[in-house]
Coordinates of N, CA and C in Angstrom, one line a residue:
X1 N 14.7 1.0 -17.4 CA 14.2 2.3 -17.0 C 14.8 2.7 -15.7
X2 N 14.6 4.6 -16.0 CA 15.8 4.9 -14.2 C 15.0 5.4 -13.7
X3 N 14.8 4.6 -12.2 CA 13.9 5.1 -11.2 C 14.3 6.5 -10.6
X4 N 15.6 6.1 -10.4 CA 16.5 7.1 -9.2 C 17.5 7.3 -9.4
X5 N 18.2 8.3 -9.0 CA 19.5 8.4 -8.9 C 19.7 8.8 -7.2
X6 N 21.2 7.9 -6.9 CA 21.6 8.4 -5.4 C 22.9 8.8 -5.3
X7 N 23.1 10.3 -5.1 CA 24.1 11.0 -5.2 C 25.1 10.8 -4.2
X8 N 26.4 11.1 -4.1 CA 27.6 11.3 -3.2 C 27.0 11.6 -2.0
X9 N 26.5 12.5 -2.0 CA 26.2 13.2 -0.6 C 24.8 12.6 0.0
X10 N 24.2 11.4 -0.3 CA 22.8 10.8 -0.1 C 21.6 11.1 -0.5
X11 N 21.6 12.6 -1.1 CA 20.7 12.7 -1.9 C 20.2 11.9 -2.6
X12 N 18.7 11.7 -3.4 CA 17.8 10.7 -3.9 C 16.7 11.4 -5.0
X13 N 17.3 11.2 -6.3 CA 16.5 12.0 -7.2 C 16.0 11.4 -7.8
X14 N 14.0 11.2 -8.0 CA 13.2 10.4 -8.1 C 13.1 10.4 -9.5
X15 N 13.1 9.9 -10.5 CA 13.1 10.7 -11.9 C 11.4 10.1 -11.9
X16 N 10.4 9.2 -11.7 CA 8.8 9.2 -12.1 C 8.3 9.7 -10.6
X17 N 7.2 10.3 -10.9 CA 6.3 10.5 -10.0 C 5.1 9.4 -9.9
X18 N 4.1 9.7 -9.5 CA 2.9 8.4 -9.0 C 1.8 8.8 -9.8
X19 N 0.7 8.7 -10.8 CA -0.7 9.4 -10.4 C -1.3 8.5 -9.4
X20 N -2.4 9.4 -8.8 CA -3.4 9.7 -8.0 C -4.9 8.8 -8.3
X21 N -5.3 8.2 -8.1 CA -6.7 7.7 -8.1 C -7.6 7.9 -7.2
X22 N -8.9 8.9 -7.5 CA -10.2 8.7 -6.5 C -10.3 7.5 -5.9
X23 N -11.2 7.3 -4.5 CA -11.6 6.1 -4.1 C -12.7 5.5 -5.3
X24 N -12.6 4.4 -5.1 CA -13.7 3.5 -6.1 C -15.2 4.5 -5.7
X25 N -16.6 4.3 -6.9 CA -17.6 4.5 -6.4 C -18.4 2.9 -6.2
X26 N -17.9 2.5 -6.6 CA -18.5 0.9 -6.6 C -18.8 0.4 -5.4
X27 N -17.6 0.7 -4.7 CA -17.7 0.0 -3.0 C -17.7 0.8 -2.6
X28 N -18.0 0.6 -1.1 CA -17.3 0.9 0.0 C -15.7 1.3 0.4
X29 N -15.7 2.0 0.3 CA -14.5 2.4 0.5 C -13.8 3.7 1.5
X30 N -12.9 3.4 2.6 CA -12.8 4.2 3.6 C -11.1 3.9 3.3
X31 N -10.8 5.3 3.8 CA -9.1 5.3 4.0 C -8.4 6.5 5.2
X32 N -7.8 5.8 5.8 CA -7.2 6.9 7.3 C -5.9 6.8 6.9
X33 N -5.7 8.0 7.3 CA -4.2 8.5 7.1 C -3.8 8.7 9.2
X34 N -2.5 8.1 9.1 CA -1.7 7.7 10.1 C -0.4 8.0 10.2
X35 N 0.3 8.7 11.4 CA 1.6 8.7 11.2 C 2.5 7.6 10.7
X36 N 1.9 6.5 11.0 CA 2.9 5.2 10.2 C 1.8 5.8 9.2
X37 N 2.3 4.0 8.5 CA 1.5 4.0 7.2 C 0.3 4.3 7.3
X38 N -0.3 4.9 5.4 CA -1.8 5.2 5.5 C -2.1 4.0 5.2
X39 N -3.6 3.3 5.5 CA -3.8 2.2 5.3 C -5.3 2.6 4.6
X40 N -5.3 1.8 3.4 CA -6.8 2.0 2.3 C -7.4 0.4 2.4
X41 N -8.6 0.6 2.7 CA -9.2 -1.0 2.3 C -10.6 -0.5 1.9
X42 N -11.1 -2.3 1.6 CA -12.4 -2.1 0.7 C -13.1 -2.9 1.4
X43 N -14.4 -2.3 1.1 CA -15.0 -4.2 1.9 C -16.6 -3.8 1.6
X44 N -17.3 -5.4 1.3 CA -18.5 -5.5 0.7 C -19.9 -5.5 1.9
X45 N -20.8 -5.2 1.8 CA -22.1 -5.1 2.8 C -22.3 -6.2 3.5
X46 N -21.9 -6.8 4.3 CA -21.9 -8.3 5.1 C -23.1 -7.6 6.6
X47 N -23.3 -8.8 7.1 CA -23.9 -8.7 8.2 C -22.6 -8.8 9.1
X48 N -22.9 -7.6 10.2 CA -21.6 -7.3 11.3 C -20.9 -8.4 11.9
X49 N -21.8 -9.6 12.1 CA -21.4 -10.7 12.7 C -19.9 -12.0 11.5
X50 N -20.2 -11.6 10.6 CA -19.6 -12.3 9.6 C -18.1 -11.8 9.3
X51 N -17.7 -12.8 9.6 CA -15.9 -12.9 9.2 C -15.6 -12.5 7.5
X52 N -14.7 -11.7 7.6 CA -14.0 -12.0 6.1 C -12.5 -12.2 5.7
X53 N -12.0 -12.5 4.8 CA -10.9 -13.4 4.4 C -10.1 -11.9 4.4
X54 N -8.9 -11.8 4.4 CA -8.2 -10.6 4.7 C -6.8 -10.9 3.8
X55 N -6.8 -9.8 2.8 CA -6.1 -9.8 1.6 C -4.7 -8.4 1.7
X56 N -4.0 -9.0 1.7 CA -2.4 -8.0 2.3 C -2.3 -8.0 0.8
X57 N -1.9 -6.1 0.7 CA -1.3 -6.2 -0.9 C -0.3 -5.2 -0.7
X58 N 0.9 -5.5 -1.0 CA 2.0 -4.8 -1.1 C 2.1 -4.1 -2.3
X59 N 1.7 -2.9 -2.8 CA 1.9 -2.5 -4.2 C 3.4 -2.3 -4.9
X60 N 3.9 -2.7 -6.3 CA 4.9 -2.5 -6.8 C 5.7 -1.2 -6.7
X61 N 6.5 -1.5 -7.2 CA 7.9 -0.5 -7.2 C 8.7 -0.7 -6.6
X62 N 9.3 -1.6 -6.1 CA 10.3 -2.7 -5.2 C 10.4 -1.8 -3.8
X63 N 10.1 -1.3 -3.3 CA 9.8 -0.2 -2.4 C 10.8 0.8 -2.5
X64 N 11.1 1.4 -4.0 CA 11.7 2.5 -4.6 C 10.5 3.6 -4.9
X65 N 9.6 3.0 -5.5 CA 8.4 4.0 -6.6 C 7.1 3.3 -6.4
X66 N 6.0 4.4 -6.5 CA 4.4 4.5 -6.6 C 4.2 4.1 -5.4
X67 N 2.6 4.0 -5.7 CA 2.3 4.1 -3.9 C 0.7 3.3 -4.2
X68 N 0.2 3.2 -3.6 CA -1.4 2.4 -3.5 C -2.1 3.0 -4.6
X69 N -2.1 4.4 -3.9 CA -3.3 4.9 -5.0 C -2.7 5.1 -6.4
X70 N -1.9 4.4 -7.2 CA -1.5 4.6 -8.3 C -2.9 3.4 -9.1
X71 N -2.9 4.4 -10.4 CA -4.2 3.7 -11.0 C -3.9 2.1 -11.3
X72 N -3.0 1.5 -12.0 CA -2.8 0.4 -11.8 C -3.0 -0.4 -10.6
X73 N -2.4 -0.4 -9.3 CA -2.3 -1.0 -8.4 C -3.8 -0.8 -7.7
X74 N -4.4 -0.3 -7.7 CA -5.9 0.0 -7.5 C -6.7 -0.3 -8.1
X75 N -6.8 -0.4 -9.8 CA -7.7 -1.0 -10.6 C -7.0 -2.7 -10.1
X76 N -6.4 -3.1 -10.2 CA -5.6 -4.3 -9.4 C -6.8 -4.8 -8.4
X77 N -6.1 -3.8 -7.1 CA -7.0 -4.4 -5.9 C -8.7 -4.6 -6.1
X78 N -9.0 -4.0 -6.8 CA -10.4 -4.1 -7.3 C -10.8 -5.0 -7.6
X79 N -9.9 -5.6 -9.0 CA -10.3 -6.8 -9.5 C -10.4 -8.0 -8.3
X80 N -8.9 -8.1 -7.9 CA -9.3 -9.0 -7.0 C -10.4 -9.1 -5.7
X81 N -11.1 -8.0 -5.4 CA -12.5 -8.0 -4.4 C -13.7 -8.0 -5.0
X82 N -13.6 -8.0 -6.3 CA -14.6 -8.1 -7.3 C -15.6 -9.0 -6.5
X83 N -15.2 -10.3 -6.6 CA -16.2 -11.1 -7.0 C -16.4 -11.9 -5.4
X84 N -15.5 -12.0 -4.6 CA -15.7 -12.7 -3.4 C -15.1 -11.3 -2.4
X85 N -16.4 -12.0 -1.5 CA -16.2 -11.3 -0.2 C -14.6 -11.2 1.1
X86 N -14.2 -10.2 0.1 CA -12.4 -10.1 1.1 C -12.4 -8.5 0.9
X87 N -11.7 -8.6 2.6 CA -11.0 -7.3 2.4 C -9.9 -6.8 2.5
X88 N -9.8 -6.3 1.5 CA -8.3 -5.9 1.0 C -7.6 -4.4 1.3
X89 N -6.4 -4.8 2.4 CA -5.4 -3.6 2.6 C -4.6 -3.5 2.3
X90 N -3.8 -2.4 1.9 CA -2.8 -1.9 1.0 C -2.1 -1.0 2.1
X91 N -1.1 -1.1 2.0 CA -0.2 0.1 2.6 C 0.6 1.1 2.3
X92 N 0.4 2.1 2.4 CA 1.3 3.4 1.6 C 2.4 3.5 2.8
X93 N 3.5 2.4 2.4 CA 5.0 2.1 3.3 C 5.3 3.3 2.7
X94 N 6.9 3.8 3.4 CA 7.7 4.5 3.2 C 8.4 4.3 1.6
X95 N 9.1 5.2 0.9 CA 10.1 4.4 -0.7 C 11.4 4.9 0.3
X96 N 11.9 3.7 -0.1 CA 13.5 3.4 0.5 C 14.5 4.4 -0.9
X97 N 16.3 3.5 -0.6 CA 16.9 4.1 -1.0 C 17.0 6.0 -0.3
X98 N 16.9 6.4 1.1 CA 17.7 7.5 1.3 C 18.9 7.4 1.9
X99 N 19.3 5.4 2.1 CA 20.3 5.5 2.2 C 21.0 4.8 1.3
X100 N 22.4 4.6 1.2 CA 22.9 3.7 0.2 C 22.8 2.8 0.3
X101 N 22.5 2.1 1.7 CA 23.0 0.6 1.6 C 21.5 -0.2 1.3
X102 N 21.3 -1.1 -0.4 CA 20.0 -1.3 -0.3 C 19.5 -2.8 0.7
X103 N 20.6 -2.9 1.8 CA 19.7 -4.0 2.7 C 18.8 -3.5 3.1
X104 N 18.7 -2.1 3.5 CA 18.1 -1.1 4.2 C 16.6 -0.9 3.5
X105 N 16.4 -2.0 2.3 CA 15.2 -1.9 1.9 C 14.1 -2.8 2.5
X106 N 15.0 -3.3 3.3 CA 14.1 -4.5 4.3 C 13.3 -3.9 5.4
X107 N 14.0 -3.0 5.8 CA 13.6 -2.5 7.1 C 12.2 -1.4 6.9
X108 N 12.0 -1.2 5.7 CA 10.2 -0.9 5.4 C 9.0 -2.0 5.3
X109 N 9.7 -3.1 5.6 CA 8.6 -3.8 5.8 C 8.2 -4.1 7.3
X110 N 9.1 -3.3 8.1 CA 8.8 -3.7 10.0 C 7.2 -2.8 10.1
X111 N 7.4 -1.4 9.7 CA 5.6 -0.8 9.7 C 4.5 -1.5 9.0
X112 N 4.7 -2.1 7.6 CA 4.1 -2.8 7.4 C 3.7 -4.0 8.1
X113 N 4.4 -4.7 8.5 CA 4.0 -5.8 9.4 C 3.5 -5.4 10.4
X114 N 3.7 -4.3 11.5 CA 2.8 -3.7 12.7 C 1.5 -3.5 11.9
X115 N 1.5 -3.0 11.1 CA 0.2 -2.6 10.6 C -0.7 -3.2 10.2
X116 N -0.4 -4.2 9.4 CA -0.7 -5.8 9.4 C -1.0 -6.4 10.9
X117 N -0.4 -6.5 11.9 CA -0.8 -6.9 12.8 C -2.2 -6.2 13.3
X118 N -1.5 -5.1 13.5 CA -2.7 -4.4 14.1 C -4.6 -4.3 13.5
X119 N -4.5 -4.1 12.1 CA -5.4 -4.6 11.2 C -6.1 -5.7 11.3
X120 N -5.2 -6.9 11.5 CA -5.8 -8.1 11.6 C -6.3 -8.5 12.8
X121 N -6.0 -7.8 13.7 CA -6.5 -8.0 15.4 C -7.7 -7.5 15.3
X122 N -8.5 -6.5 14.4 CA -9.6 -6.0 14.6 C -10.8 -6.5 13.4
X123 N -10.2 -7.3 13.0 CA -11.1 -7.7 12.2 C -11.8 -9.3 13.3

């Protein structure tokens, strides 16, 4: 299947788009949009004092295509907070490829890991 095309001149023609998913009504659910990444998590009714296990989910598309709130990767993170008390963040990173060189697909994971840091310092 063709994600993309990257033209002569560095252009980047996405050929799928994403859908869109509401937040869950099940949980708790809050989501802040940030000039870095937006960051979505979930998390179950604990007493304030109580720790919980913290669940990093990088969603698919090799960091070419889709994004968090694609129905898949959401019905996904769900499953996994189902049943035990974790909370799980997701990050809507940048999609690579606007440049040719695909090392350059590494270098979307540096926000991610700030963000990851920063996240986990406040829990």
């Amino acid at each position: 299947m063709l994600f993309l095309s990257v033209f002569k001149d560095g252009t980047v023609k996405r050929f799928r788009g994403t859908d869109v998913v509401p937040p869950s009504r099940r949980r708790r659910f809050i989501q802040r949009r940030n000039p870095s990444p937006s960051i979505q998590y979930l998390r179950s009714s604990l007493p304030p004092n109580q720790k919980l296990p913290f669940l990093i989910y990088f969603h698919g598309g090799a960091f070419l295509d889709s994004s968090p709130f694609n129905s898949l990767f959401h019905n996904y993170v769900l499953t996994l907070v189902a049943k035990p008390n974790v909370l799980a963040v997701s990050f809507d990173h940048s999609l690579s490829i606007t440049n040719q060189d695909p090392a350059l697909i590494l270098l979307n994971l540096d926000p991610a890991w700030d963000q990851t840091k920063k996240w986990s310092a406040r829990l």
